[in-house]
mmCIF file of C-alpha atoms in Angstrom:
data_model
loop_
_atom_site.group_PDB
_atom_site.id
_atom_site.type_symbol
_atom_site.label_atom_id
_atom_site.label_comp_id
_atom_site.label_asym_id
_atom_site.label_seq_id
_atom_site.Cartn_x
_atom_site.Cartn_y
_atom_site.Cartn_z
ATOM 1 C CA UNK A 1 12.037 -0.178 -25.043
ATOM 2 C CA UNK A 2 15.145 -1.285 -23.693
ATOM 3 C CA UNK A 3 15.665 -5.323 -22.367
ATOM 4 C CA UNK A 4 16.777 -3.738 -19.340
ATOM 5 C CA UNK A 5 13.874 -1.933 -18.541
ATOM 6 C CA UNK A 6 11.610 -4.599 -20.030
ATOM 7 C CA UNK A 7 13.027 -6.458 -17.085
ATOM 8 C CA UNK A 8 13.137 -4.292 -14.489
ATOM 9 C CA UNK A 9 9.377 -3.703 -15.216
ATOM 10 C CA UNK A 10 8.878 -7.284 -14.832
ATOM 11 C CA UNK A 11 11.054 -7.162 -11.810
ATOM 12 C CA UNK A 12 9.170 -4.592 -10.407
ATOM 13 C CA UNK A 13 5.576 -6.332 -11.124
ATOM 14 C CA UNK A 14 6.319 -8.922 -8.913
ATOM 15 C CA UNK A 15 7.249 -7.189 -6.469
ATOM 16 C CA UNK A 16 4.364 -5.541 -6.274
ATOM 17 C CA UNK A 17 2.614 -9.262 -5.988
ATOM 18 C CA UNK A 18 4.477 -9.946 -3.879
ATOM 19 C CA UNK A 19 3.567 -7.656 -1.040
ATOM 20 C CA UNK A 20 -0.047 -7.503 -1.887
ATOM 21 C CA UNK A 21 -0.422 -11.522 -2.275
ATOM 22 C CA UNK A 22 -0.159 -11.902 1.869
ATOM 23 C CA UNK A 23 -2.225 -9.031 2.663
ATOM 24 C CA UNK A 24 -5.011 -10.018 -0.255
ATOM 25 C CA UNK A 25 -4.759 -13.499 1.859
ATOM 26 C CA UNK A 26 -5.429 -12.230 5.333
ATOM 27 C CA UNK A 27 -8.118 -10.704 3.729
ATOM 28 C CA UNK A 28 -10.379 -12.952 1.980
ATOM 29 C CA UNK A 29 -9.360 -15.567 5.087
ATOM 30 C CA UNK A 30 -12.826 -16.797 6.319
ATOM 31 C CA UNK A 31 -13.215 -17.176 10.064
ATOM 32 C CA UNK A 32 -12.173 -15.772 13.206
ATOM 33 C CA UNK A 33 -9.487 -13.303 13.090
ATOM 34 C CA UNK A 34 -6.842 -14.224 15.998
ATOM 35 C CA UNK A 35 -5.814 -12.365 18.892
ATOM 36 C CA UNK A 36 -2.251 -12.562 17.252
ATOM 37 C CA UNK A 37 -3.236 -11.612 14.052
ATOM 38 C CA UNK A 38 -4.954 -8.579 15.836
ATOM 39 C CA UNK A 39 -1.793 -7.632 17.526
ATOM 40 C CA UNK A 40 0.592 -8.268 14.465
ATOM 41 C CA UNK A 41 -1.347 -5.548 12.539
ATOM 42 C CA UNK A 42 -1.446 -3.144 15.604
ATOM 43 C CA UNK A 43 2.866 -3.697 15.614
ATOM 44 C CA UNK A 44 2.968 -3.092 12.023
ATOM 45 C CA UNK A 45 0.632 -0.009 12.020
ATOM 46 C CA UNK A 46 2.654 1.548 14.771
ATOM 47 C CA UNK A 47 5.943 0.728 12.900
ATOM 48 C CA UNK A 48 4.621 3.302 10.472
ATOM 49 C CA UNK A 49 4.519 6.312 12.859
ATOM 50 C CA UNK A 50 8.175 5.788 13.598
ATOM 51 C CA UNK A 51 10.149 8.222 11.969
ATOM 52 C CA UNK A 52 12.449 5.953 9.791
ATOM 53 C CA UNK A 53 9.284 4.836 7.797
ATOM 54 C CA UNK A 54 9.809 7.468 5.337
ATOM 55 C CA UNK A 55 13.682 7.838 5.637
ATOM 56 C CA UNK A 56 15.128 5.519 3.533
ATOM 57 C CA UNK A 57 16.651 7.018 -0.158
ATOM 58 C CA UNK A 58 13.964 5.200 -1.872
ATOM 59 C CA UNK A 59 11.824 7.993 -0.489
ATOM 60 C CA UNK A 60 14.098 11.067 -1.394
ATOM 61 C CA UNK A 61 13.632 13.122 -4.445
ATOM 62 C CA UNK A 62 15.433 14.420 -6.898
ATOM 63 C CA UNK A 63 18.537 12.290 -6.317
ATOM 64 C CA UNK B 1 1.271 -8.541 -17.003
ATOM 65 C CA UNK B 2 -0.472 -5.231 -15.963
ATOM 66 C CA UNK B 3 -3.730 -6.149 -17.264
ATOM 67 C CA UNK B 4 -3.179 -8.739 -14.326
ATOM 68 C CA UNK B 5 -1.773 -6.563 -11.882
ATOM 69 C CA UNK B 6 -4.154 -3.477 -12.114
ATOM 70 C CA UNK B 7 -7.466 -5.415 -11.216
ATOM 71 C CA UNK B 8 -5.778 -7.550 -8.631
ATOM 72 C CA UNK B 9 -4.531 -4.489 -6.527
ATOM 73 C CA UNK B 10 -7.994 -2.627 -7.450
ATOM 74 C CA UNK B 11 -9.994 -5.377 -5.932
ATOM 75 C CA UNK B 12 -7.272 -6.063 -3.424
ATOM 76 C CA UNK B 13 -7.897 -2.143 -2.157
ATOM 77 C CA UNK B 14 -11.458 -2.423 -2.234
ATOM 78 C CA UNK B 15 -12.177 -5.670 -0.275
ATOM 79 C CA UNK B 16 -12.276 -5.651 3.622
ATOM 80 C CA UNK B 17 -11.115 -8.270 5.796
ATOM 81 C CA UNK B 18 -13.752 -11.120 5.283
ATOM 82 C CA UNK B 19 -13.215 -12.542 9.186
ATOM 83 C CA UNK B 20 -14.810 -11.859 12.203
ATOM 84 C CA UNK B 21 -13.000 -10.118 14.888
ATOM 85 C CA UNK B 22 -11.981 -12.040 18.265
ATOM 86 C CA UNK B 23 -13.499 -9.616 20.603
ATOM 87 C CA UNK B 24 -10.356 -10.453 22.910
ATOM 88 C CA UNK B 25 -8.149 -9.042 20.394
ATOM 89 C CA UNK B 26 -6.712 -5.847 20.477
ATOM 90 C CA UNK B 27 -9.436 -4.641 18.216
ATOM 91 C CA UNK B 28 -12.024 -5.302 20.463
ATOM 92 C CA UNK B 29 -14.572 -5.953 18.107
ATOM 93 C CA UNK B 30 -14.314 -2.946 15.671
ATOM 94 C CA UNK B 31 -14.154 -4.220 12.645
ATOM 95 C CA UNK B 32 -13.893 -0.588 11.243
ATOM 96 C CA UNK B 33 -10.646 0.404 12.741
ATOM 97 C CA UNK B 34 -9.133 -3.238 12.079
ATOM 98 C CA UNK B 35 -10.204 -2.485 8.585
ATOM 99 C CA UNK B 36 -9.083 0.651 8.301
ATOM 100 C CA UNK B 37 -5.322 -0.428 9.832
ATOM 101 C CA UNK B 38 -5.295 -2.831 7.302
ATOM 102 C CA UNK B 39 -5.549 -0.489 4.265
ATOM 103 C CA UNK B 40 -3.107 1.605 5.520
ATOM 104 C CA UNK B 41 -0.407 -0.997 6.172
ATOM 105 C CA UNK B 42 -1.331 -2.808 2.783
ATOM 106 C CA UNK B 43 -1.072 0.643 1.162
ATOM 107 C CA UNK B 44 2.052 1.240 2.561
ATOM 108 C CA UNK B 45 3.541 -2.059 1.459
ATOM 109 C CA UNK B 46 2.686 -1.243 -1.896
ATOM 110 C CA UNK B 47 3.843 1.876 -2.714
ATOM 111 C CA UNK B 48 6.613 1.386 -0.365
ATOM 112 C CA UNK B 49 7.555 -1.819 -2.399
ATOM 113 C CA UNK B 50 7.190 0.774 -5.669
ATOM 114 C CA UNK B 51 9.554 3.487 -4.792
ATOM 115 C CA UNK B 52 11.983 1.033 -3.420
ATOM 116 C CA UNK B 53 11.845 -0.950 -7.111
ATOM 117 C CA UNK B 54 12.359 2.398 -9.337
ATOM 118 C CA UNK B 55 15.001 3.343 -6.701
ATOM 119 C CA UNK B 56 16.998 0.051 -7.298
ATOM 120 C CA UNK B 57 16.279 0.343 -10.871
ATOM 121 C CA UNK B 58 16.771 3.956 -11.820
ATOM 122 C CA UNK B 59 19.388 3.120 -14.128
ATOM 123 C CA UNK B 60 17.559 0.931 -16.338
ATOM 124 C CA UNK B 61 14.746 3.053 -16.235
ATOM 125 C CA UNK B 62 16.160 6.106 -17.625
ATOM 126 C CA UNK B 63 14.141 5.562 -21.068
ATOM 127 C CA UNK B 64 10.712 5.383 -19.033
ATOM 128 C CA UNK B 65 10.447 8.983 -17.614
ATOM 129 C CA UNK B 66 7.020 7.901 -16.560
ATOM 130 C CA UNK B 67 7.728 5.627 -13.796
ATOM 131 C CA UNK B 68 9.883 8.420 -12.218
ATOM 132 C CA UNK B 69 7.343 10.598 -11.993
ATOM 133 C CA UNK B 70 5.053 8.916 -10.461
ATOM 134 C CA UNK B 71 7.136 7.557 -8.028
ATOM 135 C CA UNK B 72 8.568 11.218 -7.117
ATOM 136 C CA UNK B 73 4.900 12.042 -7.221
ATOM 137 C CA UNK B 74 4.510 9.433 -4.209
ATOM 138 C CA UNK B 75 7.397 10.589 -2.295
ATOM 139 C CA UNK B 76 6.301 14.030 -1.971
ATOM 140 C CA UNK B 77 2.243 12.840 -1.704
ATOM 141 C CA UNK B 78 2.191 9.880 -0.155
ATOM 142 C CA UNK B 79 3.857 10.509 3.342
ATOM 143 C CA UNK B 80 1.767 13.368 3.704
ATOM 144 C CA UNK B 81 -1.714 11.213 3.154
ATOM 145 C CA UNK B 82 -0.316 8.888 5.265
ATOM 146 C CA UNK B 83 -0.151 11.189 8.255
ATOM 147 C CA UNK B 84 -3.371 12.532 7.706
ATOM 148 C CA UNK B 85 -4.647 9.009 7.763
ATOM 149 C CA UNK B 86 -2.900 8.270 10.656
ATOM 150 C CA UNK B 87 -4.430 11.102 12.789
ATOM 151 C CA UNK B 88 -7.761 10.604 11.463
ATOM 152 C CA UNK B 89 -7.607 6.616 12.405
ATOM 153 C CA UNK B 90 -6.658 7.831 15.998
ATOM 154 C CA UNK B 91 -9.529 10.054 16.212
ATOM 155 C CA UNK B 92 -12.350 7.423 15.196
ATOM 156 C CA UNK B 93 -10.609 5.143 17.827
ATOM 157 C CA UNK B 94 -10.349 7.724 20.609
ATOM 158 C CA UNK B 95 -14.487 8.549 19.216
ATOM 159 C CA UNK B 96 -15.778 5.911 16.726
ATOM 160 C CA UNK B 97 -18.724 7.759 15.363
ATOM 161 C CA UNK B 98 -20.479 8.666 12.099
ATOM 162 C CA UNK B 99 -18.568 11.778 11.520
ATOM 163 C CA UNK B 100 -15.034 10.398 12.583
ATOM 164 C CA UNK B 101 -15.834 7.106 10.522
ATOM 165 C CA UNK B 102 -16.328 9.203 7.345
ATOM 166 C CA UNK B 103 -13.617 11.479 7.474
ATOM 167 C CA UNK B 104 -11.410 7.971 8.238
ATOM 168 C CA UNK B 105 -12.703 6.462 5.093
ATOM 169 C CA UNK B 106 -11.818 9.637 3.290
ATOM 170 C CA UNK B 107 -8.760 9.393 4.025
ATOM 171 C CA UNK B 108 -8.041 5.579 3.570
ATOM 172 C CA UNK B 109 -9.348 6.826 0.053
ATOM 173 C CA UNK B 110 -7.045 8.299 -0.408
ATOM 174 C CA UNK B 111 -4.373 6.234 0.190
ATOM 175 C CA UNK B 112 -5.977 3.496 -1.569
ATOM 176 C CA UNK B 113 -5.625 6.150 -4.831
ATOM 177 C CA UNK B 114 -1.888 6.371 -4.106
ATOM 178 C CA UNK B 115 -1.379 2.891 -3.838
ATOM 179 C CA UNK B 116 -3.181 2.133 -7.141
ATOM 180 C CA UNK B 117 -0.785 5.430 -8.526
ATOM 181 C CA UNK B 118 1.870 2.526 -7.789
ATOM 182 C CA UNK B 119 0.250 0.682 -10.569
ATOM 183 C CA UNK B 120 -0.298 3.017 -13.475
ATOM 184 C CA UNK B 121 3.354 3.356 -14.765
ATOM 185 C CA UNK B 122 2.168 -0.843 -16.426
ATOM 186 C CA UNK B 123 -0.066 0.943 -17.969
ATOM 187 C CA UNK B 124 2.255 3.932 -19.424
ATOM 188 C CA UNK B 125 4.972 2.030 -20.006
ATOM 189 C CA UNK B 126 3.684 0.228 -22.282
ATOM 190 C CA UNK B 127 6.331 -2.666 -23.121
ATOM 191 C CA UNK B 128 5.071 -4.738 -25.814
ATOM 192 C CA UNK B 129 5.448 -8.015 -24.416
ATOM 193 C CA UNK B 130 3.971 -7.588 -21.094
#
Protein backbone atom coordinates (compact mmCIF):
# COMPACT_ATOMS: atom_id res chain seq x y z
CA UNK A 1 0.00 0.00 0.00
CA UNK A 2 1.03 3.34 -0.69
CA UNK A 3 2.72 5.81 2.37
CA UNK A 4 0.17 8.12 1.32
CA UNK A 5 -2.67 6.15 1.95
CA UNK A 6 -1.03 4.43 4.91
CA UNK A 7 -1.36 7.94 6.24
CA UNK A 8 -4.38 9.10 5.25
CA UNK A 9 -5.81 5.90 6.89
CA UNK A 10 -4.18 6.91 9.98
CA UNK A 11 -5.41 10.37 9.38
CA UNK A 12 -8.69 9.27 8.98
CA UNK A 13 -8.69 6.89 12.27
CA UNK A 14 -8.37 9.67 14.35
CA UNK A 15 -10.68 11.41 13.14
CA UNK A 16 -13.00 9.10 13.71
CA UNK A 17 -11.74 9.25 17.63
CA UNK A 18 -12.01 12.13 17.58
CA UNK A 19 -15.70 12.73 17.19
CA UNK A 20 -16.73 9.68 19.04
CA UNK A 21 -14.25 10.39 22.17
CA UNK A 22 -16.77 13.47 23.40
CA UNK A 23 -19.88 11.74 22.72
CA UNK A 24 -18.46 8.20 24.37
CA UNK A 25 -17.76 10.85 27.39
CA UNK A 26 -21.19 12.35 27.78
CA UNK A 27 -22.11 9.00 27.84
CA UNK A 28 -20.54 6.98 30.42
CA UNK A 29 -20.71 10.56 32.59
CA UNK A 30 -22.29 9.42 35.95
CA UNK A 31 -24.81 11.80 37.47
CA UNK A 32 -27.37 14.19 36.64
CA UNK A 33 -27.61 15.17 33.13
CA UNK A 34 -27.95 19.19 32.99
CA UNK A 35 -30.61 21.26 31.76
CA UNK A 36 -27.86 22.62 29.30
CA UNK A 37 -26.63 19.51 28.33
CA UNK A 38 -30.37 18.63 27.58
CA UNK A 39 -30.76 21.61 25.41
CA UNK A 40 -27.27 21.35 23.61
CA UNK A 41 -28.37 17.92 22.24
CA UNK A 42 -31.94 19.18 21.32
CA UNK A 43 -29.80 22.26 19.12
CA UNK A 44 -27.64 19.73 17.64
CA UNK A 45 -30.44 17.22 16.75
CA UNK A 46 -32.40 19.96 15.10
CA UNK A 47 -29.24 21.16 13.22
CA UNK A 48 -29.64 17.85 11.44
CA UNK A 49 -33.11 18.47 9.89
CA UNK A 50 -31.76 21.59 8.27
CA UNK A 51 -31.24 21.09 4.81
CA UNK A 52 -27.44 21.86 4.53
CA UNK A 53 -26.74 18.73 6.75
CA UNK A 54 -26.37 16.62 3.80
CA UNK A 55 -25.17 19.32 1.25
CA UNK A 56 -21.74 19.59 1.54
CA UNK A 57 -19.44 17.67 -1.49
CA UNK A 58 -18.32 15.26 1.04
CA UNK A 59 -21.82 13.90 0.62
CA UNK A 60 -22.05 13.89 -3.31
CA UNK A 61 -21.36 10.89 -5.38
CA UNK A 62 -19.67 10.06 -8.10
CA UNK A 63 -17.51 13.19 -8.24
CA UNK B 1 -5.15 0.71 14.95
CA UNK B 2 -8.55 -0.78 13.81
CA UNK B 3 -8.49 -3.57 16.13
CA UNK B 4 -8.75 -0.43 18.52
CA UNK B 5 -11.13 1.50 16.69
CA UNK B 6 -13.79 -1.20 15.77
CA UNK B 7 -14.66 -2.24 19.47
CA UNK B 8 -14.47 1.29 20.74
CA UNK B 9 -17.20 2.62 18.25
CA UNK B 10 -19.12 -0.91 18.71
CA UNK B 11 -19.39 -0.39 22.39
CA UNK B 12 -19.57 3.34 21.93
CA UNK B 13 -23.01 2.57 19.72
CA UNK B 14 -24.30 0.21 22.07
CA UNK B 15 -24.04 2.03 25.46
CA UNK B 16 -26.77 4.58 26.55
CA UNK B 17 -26.24 7.63 28.39
CA UNK B 18 -25.32 6.37 31.98
CA UNK B 19 -26.94 9.80 33.77
CA UNK B 20 -30.09 10.54 35.04
CA UNK B 21 -32.21 13.04 33.36
CA UNK B 22 -32.97 16.59 35.09
CA UNK B 23 -36.65 16.40 34.82
CA UNK B 24 -36.42 20.33 34.16
CA UNK B 25 -34.59 19.69 31.09
CA UNK B 26 -35.92 19.74 27.85
CA UNK B 27 -36.22 16.02 27.99
CA UNK B 28 -38.47 15.99 30.66
CA UNK B 29 -37.54 12.88 32.06
CA UNK B 30 -37.53 10.50 29.00
CA UNK B 31 -34.63 8.96 29.04
CA UNK B 32 -35.69 7.08 25.79
CA UNK B 33 -35.94 9.98 23.48
CA UNK B 34 -32.70 11.66 25.11
CA UNK B 35 -31.19 8.36 24.26
CA UNK B 36 -32.37 7.97 21.16
CA UNK B 37 -31.20 11.86 20.09
CA UNK B 38 -28.03 10.91 21.19
CA UNK B 39 -27.42 7.98 18.78
CA UNK B 40 -28.49 9.83 16.07
CA UNK B 41 -26.27 12.88 16.55
CA UNK B 42 -23.26 10.53 17.56
CA UNK B 43 -24.06 8.56 14.38
CA UNK B 44 -24.06 11.42 12.42
CA UNK B 45 -20.73 12.69 13.69
CA UNK B 46 -19.26 9.61 12.69
CA UNK B 47 -20.05 8.89 9.44
CA UNK B 48 -20.21 12.48 8.75
CA UNK B 49 -16.52 12.72 10.03
CA UNK B 50 -15.95 9.49 7.44
CA UNK B 51 -17.16 10.84 4.21
CA UNK B 52 -15.63 14.15 4.94
CA UNK B 53 -11.98 12.18 5.51
CA UNK B 54 -12.20 10.01 2.10
CA UNK B 55 -13.46 13.27 0.50
CA UNK B 56 -10.27 15.22 1.59
CA UNK B 57 -8.28 12.24 0.85
CA UNK B 58 -9.55 10.83 -2.41
CA UNK B 59 -6.36 11.30 -3.99
CA UNK B 60 -4.32 9.24 -1.84
CA UNK B 61 -6.83 6.77 -1.69
CA UNK B 62 -7.08 5.86 -5.21
CA UNK B 63 -5.24 2.34 -4.50
CA UNK B 64 -7.98 1.46 -1.74
CA UNK B 65 -11.19 1.14 -3.89
CA UNK B 66 -12.72 -0.13 -0.72
CA UNK B 67 -12.99 2.90 1.30
CA UNK B 68 -14.81 4.56 -1.68
CA UNK B 69 -17.32 2.34 -1.71
CA UNK B 70 -18.35 2.34 1.35
CA UNK B 71 -18.35 5.80 1.76
CA UNK B 72 -20.53 6.26 -1.60
CA UNK B 73 -22.49 3.47 -0.02
CA UNK B 74 -23.19 6.03 2.98
CA UNK B 75 -23.98 8.91 0.88
CA UNK B 76 -26.69 7.34 -0.95
CA UNK B 77 -27.88 5.15 2.48
CA UNK B 78 -27.23 7.06 5.14
CA UNK B 79 -29.30 10.34 4.60
CA UNK B 80 -32.12 8.31 3.82
CA UNK B 81 -31.94 6.25 7.40
CA UNK B 82 -31.43 9.32 8.86
CA UNK B 83 -34.78 10.74 7.84
CA UNK B 84 -36.55 7.79 8.64
CA UNK B 85 -35.05 8.05 12.07
CA UNK B 86 -35.87 11.40 12.34
CA UNK B 87 -39.66 10.94 11.72
CA UNK B 88 -39.85 7.95 13.76
CA UNK B 89 -38.09 9.91 16.90
CA UNK B 90 -40.88 12.59 16.38
CA UNK B 91 -43.55 10.13 16.52
CA UNK B 92 -42.49 8.34 19.93
CA UNK B 93 -42.22 11.98 21.28
CA UNK B 94 -45.55 13.24 19.94
CA UNK B 95 -46.82 9.27 21.46
CA UNK B 96 -44.09 7.52 23.55
CA UNK B 97 -45.49 4.06 23.59
CA UNK B 98 -44.51 0.40 23.10
CA UNK B 99 -45.14 0.35 19.45
CA UNK B 100 -43.57 3.87 18.63
CA UNK B 101 -40.55 2.95 21.02
CA UNK B 102 -39.81 -0.16 18.90
CA UNK B 103 -40.09 1.06 15.58
CA UNK B 104 -37.62 4.13 17.08
CA UNK B 105 -35.11 1.60 18.14
CA UNK B 106 -35.37 0.01 14.75
CA UNK B 107 -34.44 2.64 13.27
CA UNK B 108 -31.57 3.98 15.57
CA UNK B 109 -30.44 0.35 14.48
CA UNK B 110 -30.02 1.15 11.86
CA UNK B 111 -28.08 3.98 11.94
CA UNK B 112 -25.93 2.55 14.49
CA UNK B 113 -25.10 -0.22 11.41
CA UNK B 114 -24.16 2.72 9.18
CA UNK B 115 -22.08 4.30 11.54
CA UNK B 116 -20.11 1.09 12.32
CA UNK B 117 -20.09 0.77 8.02
CA UNK B 118 -17.77 3.94 8.78
CA UNK B 119 -15.45 1.54 10.40
CA UNK B 120 -15.05 -1.50 8.20
CA UNK B 121 -12.83 -0.01 5.39
CA UNK B 122 -9.71 -0.65 8.80
CA UNK B 123 -10.64 -3.73 8.41
CA UNK B 124 -10.42 -4.06 4.37
CA UNK B 125 -7.75 -2.04 3.99
CA UNK B 126 -5.66 -3.89 5.51
CA UNK B 127 -2.26 -1.79 5.84
CA UNK B 128 0.28 -3.82 7.43
CA UNK B 129 1.41 -1.63 10.03
CA UNK B 130 -1.75 -0.52 11.50
Amino acid sequence: MPPLAILAIIDGAITIIEKAIPAFSAMVKKGEITVEHQQKLIDRLNALREPGAFDGPEWKVGD
Amino acid sequence: MRKILTPVLFVLLLLNGCGTLNPQGAYKGDKVLYDADLAITTSYAIVHAFVLWEYNNRSNLAGVPAIRKIADQLRTDYPCAMSSALALRDAYAASPNDGTAIELQKALAVLRASALQATKWLNQSQPSNL
